[in-house]
Short mmCIF file of C-alpha atoms and ligand atoms in Angstrom, two decimals:
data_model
loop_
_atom_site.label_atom_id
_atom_site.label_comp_id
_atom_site.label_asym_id
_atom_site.label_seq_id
_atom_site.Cartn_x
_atom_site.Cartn_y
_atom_site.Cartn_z
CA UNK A 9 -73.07 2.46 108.29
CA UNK A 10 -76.38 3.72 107.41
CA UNK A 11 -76.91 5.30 111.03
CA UNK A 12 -73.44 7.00 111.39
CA UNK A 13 -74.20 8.43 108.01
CA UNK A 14 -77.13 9.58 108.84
CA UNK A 15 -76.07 10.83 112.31
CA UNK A 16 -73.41 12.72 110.70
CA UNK A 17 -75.64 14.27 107.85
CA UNK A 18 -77.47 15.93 110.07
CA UNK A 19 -74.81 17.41 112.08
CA UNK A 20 -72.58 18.37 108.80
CA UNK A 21 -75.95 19.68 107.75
CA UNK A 22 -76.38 21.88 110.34
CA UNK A 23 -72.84 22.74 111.32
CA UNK A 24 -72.67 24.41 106.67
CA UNK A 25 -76.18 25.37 107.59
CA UNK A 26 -77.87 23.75 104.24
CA UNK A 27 -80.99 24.79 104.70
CA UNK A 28 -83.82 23.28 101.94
CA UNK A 29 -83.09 20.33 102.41
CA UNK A 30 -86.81 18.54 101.35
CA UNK A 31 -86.11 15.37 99.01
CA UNK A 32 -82.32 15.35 99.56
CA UNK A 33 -82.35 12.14 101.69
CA UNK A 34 -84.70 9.03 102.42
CA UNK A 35 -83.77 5.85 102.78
CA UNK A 36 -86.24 2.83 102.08
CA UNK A 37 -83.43 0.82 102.56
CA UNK A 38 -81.49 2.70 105.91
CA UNK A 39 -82.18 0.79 109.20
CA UNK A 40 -83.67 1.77 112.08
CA UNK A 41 -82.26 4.80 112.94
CA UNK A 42 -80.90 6.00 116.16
CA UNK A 43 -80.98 9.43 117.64
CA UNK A 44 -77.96 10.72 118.20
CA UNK A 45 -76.45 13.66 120.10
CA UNK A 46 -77.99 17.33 119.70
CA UNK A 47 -76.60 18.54 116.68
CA UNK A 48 -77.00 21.95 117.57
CA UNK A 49 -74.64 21.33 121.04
CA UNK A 50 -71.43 22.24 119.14
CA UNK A 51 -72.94 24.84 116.80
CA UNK A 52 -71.87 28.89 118.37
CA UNK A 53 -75.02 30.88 119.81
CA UNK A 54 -77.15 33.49 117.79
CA UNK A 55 -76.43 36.50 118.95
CA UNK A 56 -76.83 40.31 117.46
CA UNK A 57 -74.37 41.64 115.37
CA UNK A 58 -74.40 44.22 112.54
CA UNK A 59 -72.06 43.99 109.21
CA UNK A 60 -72.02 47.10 108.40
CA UNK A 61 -70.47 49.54 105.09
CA UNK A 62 -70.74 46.45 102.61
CA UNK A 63 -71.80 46.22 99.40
CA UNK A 64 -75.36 45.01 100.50
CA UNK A 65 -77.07 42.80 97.53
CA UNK A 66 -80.27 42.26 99.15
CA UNK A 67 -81.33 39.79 96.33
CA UNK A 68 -84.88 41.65 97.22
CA UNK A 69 -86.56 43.56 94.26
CA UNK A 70 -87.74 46.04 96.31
CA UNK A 71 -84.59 46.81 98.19
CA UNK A 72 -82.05 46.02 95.21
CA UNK A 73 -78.20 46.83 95.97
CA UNK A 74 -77.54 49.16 98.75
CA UNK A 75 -73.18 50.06 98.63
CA UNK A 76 -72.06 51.44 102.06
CA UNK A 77 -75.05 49.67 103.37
CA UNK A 78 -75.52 47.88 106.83
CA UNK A 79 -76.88 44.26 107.93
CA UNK A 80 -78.39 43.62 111.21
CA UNK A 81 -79.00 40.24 112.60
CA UNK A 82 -80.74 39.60 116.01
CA UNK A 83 -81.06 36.29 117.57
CA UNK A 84 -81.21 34.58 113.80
CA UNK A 85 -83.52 37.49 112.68
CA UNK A 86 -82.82 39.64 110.22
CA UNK A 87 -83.80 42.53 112.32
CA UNK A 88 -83.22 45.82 109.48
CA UNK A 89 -80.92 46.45 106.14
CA UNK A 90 -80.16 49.66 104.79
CA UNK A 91 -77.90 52.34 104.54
CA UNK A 92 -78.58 54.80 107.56
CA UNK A 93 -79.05 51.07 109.67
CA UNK A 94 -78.30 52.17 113.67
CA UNK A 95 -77.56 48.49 113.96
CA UNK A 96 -76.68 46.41 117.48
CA UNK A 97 -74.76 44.31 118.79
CA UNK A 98 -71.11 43.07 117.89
CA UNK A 99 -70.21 45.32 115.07
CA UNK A 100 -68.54 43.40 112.34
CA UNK A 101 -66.47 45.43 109.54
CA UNK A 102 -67.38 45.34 105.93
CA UNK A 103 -65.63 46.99 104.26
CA UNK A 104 -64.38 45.37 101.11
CA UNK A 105 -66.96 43.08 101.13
CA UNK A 106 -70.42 42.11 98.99
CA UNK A 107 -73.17 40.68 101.61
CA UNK A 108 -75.58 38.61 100.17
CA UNK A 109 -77.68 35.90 100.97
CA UNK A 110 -76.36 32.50 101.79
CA UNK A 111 -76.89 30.24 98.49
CA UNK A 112 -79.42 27.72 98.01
CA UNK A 113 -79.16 24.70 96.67
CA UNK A 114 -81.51 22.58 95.66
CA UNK A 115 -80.43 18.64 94.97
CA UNK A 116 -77.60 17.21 95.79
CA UNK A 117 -76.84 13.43 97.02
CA UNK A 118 -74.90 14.24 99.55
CA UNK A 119 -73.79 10.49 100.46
CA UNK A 120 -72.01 10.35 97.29
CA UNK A 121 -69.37 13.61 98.64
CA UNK A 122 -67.48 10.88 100.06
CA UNK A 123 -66.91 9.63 96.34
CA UNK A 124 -65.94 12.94 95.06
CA UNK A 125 -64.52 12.54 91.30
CA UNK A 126 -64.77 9.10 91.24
CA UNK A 127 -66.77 8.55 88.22
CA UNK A 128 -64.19 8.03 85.21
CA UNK A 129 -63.32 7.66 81.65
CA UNK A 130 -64.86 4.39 80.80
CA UNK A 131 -68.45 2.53 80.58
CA UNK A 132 -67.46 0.31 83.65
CA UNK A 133 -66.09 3.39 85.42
CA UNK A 134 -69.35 5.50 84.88
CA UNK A 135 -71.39 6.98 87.43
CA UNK A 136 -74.35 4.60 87.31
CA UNK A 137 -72.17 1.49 87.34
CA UNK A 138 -70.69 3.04 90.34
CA UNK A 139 -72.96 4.19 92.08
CA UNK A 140 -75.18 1.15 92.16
CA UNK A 141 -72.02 -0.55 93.68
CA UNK A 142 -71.66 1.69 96.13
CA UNK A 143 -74.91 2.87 97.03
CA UNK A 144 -76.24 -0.07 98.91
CA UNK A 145 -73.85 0.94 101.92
CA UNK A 146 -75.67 4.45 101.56
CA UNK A 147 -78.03 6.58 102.74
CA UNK A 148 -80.54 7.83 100.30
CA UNK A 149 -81.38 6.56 96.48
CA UNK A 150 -82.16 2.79 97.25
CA UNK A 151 -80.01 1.57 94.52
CA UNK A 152 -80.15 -2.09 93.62
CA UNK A 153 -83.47 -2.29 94.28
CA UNK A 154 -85.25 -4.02 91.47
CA UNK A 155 -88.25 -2.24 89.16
CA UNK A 156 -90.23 -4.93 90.42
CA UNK A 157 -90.28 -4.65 94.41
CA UNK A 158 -92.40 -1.22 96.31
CA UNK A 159 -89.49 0.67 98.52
CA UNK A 160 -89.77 -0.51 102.30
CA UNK A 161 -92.09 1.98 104.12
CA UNK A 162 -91.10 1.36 107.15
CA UNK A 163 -88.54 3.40 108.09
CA UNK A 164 -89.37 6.76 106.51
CA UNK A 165 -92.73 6.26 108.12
CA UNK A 166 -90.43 5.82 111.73
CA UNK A 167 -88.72 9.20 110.60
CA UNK A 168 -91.43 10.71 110.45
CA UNK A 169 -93.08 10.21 113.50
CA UNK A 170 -90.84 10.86 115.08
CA UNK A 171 -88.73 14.31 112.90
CA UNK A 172 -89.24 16.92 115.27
CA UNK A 173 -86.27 15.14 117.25
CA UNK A 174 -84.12 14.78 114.28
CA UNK A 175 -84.66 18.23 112.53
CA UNK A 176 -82.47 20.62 114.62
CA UNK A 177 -84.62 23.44 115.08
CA UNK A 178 -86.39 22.96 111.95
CA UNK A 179 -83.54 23.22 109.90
CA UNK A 180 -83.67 19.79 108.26
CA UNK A 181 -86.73 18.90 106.34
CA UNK A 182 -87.58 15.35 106.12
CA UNK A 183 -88.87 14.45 102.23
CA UNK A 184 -89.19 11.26 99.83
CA UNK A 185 -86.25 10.60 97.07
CA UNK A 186 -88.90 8.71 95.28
CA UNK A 187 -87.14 5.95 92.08
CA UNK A 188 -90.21 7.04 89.59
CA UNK A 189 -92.02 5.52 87.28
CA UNK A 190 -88.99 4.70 85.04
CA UNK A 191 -85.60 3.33 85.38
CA UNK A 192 -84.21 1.10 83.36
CA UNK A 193 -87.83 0.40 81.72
CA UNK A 194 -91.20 1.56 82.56
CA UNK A 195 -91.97 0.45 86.38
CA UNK A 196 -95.77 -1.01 86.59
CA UNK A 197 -98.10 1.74 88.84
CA UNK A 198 -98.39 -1.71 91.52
CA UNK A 199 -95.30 -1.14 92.44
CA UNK A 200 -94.49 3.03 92.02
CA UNK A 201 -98.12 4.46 93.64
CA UNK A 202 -98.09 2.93 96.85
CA UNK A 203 -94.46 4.96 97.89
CA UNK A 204 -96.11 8.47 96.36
CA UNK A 205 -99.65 7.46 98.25
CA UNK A 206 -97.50 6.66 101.26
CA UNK A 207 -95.67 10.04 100.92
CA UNK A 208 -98.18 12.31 100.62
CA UNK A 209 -100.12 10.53 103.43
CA UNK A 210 -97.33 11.40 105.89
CA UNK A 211 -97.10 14.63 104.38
CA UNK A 212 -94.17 14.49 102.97
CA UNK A 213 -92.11 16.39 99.85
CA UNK A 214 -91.52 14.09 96.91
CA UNK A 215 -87.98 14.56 95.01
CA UNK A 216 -87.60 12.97 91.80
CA UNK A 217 -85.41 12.72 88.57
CA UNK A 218 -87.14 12.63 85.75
CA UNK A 219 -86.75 13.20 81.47
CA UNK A 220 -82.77 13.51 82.86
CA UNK A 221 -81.56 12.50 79.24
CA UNK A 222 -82.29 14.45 75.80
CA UNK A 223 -83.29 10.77 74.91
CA UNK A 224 -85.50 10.46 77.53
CA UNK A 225 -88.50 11.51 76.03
CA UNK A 226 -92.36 11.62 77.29
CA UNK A 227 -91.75 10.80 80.75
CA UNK A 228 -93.68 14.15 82.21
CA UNK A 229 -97.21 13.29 80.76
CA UNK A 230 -97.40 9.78 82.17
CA UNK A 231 -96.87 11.60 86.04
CA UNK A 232 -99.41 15.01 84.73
CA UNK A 233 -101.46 12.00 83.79
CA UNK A 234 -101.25 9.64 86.54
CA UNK A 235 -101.74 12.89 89.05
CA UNK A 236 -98.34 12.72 90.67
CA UNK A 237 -97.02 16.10 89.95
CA UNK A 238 -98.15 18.88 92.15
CA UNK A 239 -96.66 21.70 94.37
CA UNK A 240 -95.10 18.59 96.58
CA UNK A 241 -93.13 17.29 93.75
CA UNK A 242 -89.61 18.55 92.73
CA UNK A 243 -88.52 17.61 89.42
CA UNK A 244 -84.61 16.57 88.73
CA UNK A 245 -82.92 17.49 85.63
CA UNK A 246 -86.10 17.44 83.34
CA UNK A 247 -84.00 18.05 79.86
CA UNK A 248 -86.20 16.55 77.61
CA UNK A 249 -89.53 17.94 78.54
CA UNK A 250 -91.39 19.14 75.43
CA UNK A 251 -93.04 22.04 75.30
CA UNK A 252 -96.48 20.78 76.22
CA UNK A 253 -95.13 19.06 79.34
CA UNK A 254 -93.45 22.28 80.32
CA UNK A 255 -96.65 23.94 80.32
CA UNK A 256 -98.01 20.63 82.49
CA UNK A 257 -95.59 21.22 84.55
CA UNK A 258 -96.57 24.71 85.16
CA UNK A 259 -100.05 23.69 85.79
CA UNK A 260 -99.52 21.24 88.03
CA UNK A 261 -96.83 23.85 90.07
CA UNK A 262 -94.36 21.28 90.93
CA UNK A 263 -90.98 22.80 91.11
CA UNK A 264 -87.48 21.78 89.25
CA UNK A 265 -83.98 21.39 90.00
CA UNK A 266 -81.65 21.47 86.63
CA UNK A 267 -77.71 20.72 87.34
CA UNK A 268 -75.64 21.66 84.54
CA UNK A 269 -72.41 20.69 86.44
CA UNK A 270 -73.50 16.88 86.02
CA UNK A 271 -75.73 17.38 83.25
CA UNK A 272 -72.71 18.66 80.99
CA UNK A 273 -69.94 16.06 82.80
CA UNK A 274 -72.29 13.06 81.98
CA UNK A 275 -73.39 13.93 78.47
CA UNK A 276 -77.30 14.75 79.21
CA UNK A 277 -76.90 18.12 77.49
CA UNK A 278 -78.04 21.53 77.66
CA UNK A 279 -80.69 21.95 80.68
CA UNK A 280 -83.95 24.52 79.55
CA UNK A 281 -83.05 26.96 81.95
CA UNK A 282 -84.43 29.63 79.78
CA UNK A 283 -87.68 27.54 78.74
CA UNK A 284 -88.28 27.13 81.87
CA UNK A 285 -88.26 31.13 83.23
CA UNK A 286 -90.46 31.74 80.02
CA UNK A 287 -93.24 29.67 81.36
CA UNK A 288 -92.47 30.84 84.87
CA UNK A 289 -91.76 27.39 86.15
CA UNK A 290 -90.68 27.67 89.91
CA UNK A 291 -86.63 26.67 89.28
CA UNK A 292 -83.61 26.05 91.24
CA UNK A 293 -80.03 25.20 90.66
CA UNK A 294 -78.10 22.35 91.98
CA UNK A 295 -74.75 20.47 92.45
CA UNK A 296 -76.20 17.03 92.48
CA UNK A 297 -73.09 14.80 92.78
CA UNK A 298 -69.78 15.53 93.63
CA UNK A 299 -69.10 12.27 92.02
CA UNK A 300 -69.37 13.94 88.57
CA UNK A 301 -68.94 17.28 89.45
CA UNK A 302 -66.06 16.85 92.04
CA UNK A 303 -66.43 20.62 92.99
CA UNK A 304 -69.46 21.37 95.63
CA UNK A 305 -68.78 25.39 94.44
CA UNK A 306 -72.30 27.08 93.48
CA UNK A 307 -70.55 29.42 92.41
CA UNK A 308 -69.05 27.69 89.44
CA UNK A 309 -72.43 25.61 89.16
CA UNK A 310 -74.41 29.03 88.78
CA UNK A 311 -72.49 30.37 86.21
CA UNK A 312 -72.25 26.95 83.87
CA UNK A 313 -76.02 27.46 84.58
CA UNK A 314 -75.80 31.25 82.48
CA UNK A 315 -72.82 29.85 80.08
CA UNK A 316 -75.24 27.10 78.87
CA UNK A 317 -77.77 29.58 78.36
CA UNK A 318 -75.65 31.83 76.54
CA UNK A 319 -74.71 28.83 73.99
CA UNK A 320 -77.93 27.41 73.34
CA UNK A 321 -79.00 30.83 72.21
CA UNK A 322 -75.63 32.10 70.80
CA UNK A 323 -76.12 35.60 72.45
CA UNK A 324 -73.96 36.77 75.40
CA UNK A 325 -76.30 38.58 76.49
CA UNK A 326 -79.27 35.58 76.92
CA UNK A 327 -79.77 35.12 80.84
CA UNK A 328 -77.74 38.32 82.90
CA UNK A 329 -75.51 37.87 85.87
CA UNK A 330 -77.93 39.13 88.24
CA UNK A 331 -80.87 36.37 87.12
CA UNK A 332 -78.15 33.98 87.60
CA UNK A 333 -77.50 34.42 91.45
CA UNK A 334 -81.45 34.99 91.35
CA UNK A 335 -81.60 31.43 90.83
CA UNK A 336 -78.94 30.51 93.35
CA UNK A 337 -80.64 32.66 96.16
CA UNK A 338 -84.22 33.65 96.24
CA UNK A 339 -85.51 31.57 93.33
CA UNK A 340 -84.37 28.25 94.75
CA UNK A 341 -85.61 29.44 98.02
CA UNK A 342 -89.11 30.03 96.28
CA UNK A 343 -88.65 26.68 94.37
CA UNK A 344 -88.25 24.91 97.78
CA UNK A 345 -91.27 26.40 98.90
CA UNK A 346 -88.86 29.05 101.48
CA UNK A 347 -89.46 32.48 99.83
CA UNK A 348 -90.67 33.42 102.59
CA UNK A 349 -88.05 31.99 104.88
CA UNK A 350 -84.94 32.44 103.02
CA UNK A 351 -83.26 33.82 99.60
CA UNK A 352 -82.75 37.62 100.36
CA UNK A 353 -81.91 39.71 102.49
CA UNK A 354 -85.20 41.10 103.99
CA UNK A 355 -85.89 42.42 107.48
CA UNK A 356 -88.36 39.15 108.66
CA UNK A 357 -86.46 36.70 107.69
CA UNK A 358 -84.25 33.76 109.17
CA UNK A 359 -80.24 35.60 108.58
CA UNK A 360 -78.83 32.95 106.07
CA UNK A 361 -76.37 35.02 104.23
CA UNK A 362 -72.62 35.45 103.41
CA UNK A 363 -70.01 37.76 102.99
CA UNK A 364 -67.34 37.78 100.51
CA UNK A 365 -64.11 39.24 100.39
CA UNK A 366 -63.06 41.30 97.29
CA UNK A 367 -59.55 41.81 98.79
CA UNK A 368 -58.17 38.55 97.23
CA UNK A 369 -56.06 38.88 94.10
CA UNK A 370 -58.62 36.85 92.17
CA UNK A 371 -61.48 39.32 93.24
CA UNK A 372 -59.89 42.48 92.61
CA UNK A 373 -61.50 45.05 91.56
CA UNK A 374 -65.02 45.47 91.31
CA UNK A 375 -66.54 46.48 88.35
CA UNK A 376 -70.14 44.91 88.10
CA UNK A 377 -70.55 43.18 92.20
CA UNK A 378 -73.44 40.88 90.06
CA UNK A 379 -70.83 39.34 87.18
CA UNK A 380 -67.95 39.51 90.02
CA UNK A 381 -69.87 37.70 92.48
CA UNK A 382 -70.68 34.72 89.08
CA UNK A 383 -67.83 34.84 87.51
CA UNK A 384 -64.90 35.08 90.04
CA UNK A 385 -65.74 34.04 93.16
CA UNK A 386 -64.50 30.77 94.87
CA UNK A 387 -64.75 29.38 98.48
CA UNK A 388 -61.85 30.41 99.41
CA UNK A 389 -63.17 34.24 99.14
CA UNK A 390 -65.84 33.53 101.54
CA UNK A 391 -65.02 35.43 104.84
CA UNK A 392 -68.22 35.16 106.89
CA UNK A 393 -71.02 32.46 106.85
CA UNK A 394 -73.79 32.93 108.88
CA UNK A 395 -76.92 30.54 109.06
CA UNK A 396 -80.50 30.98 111.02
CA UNK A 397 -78.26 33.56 112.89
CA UNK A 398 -74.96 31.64 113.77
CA UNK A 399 -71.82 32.53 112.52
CA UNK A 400 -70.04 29.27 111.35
CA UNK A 401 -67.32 30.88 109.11
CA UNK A 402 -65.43 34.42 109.99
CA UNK A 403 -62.23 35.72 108.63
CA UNK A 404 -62.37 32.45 106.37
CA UNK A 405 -62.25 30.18 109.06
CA UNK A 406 -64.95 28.01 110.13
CA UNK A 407 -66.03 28.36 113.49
CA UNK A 408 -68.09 25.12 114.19
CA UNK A 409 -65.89 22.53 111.99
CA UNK A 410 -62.63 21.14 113.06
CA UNK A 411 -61.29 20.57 108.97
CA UNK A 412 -58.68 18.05 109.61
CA UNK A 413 -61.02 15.77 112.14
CA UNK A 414 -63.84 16.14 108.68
CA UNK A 415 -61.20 14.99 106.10
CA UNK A 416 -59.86 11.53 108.26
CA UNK A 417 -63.21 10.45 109.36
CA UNK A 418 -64.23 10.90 105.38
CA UNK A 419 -60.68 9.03 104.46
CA UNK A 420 -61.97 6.25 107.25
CA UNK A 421 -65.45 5.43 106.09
CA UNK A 422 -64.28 5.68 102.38
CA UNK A 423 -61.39 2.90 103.19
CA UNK A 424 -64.43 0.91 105.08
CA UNK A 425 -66.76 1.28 101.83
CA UNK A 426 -63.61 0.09 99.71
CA UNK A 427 -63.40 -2.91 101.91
CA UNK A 428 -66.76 -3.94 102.24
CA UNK A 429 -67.05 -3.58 98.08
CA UNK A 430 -63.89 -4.99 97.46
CA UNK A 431 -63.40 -1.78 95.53
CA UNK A 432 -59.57 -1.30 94.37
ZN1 LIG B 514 -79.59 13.74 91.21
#
């Protein structure tokens, strides 16, 4: 189980082209694994092509929104942007369409997409219960474990070794999803320091969720503290920092994640989006689990992100559109340590970047492309994906995935989970 997932991870990573992908995955408890075919075998060839006459939103302060403006892409490159661009290669229409960078997101446990909306409407039902059920058939969070047992080394030190021949081109990044110092009590430093000391000896990005409940209070000074924040630590959810641990948090330059589509669904409450920008806290948004959230749209995710803002400081006018899809594109690249990589549309870097239709009925017309692009736009609006350089969706059709053979091997291993849990 744990090798097919993994095995397919990385090929439905790199066939959607999630890129950032530091901390998603790591699994103390995950066998051996196995190598399996190249991922990128299937995946169609960078080329050169230019989009050109779109509504360019380059996501880069310098080079702001360019209308009638061109994209050109040269073996994965983004080679020039603009409006005079002379452009190369296949020549790709884009007219009616906004061009932006492809979204980043910045936590999300993808094993649990297979248990999309499962979480109900009572305790027993929750996610935690759940999850913990379920999760020791999984890849990533070694649930079950108890607070008093270290994480088994052994195979992310394997992984490691050996990533170059599991990261497809450098696309996958191979981090710790470290348990913490708390879970369902404090966890003694015996048995948390040796998996950070372990991480950061192989090098490795450290992922963890931390403060996730209002309740959960004074959980960031014990890591400040105990020296285990730092520009290799992401922070999850983070709701309850106080002021003074925001401003450790700062100083220490770790990164976070905040989710309002499972922060809000599970009851955590309002994330400090806002707090956070104000003490310039590197900050990304996420989906986290499609468990709670059921949707994997950024889209919507992005925009509960500005709606929470909005309420917490009763002003419609509290975090803009455009800081929004800031968040979802070059400031979770930047948060992920890929600012330079990723996030806008700037001649240099890799071509991750989208283009969405405004032809639909539910798109029509533009007004404002920045509260459009928040507000209305769903999945089904996005015409072309391209990521490093391939195309893998165009004319709403993806070009690398066959959809029906996705959904009955997910309806297979879900029946095979069922039956292994005796889940009804
Ligand atoms: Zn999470």
């Amino acid at each position: 189980m744990c090798e097919l997932c993994r095995r397919r991870f990385i090929r439905g990573a790199a066939a959607l082209g999630l890129t950032g992908a530091a901390g998603l995955f790591s699994s103390p408890l995950m066998a051996q694994p196995r190598r399996g075919d190249a991922p990128a075998s299937k995946l169609p060839a960078r080329g050169e092509f230019t989009i050109a006459n779109a509504h360019v939103m380059t996501m880069d302060g310098a080079l702001g929104d360019i209308p009638g403006g061109s994209v050109h892409v040269r073996n994965g490159e983004i080679v020039a942007v603009g409006k005079d661009v002379k452009g190369g290669g296949q020549k790709i229409d884009g007219t009616g369409m906004i061009v932006m960078p492809g979204l980043v997101e910045t936590h999300w446990h993808m094993w649990n997409t297979l248990y999309r909306s499962f979480s109900g409407d009572k305790p027993e039902e929750g996610y935690f219960p759940t999850v913990a059920r379920f999760g020791r058939h999984s890849c990533g969070w070694p649930q079950g474990l108890p607070d008093t047992q270290s994480a088994d080394q052994g195979p992310i030190e394997s992984l490691a070794r050996d990533w170059k021949s599991w990261s497809n081109e450098g696309l996958i990044t191979l981090g710790m999803a470290w348990r913490g110092q708390f879970r369902a009590g404090p966890i003694k430093p015996e048995v948390y320091q040796p998996e950070v000391d372990n991480a950061r000896k192989l090098g490795l990005p450290i992922t963890v969720h931390v403060a996730s409940a209002r309740k959960a209070v004074n959980q960031i000074e014990p890591l400040y503290n105990g020296k285990l924040l730092g520009k290799d630590v992401q922070l999850i959810h983070t709701l309850s920092a106080s002021p003074a641990e925001l401003d450790m948090i700062k100083q220490s330059g770790s990164a976070v994640s905040v989710s309002p589509g499972s922060e809000l669904r599970i009851g955590y409450g309002y994330p400090q989006i806002s707090e956070m920008l104000a003490k310039g806290i590197p900050l990304g948004i996420s989906v986290d689990t499609s468990a709670l959230v059921g949707t994997s749209n950024l889209f919507a995710v992005l925009k509960l992100a500005r709606d929470c803002e909005n309420a917490k400081a009763e002003s419609e006018f509290k975090l803009p559109a455009r800081k929004a899809l800031e968040l979802g594109t070059i400031e979770g690249a930047r948060s992920m340590g890929m600012g330079d990589e990723i996030g806008s549309l700037t001649p240099g870097k890799r071509a991750d970047l989208i283009a969405i239709s405004t032809n639909a009925l539910n798109m029509a017309v533009v007004t404002d492309p920045a509260h459009l692009v928040l507000e209305a736009t769903g999945p089904e609006n996005i015409d072309t994906v391209v990521v490093d350089g391939r195309i893998l969706k165009r004319g709403g059709k993806l070009a690398a995935l066959d959809t029906p053979k996705v959904v009955a091997g997910a309806r297979a291993a879900l029946a095979g989970v069922r039956e292994r849990t005796k889940w009804r």
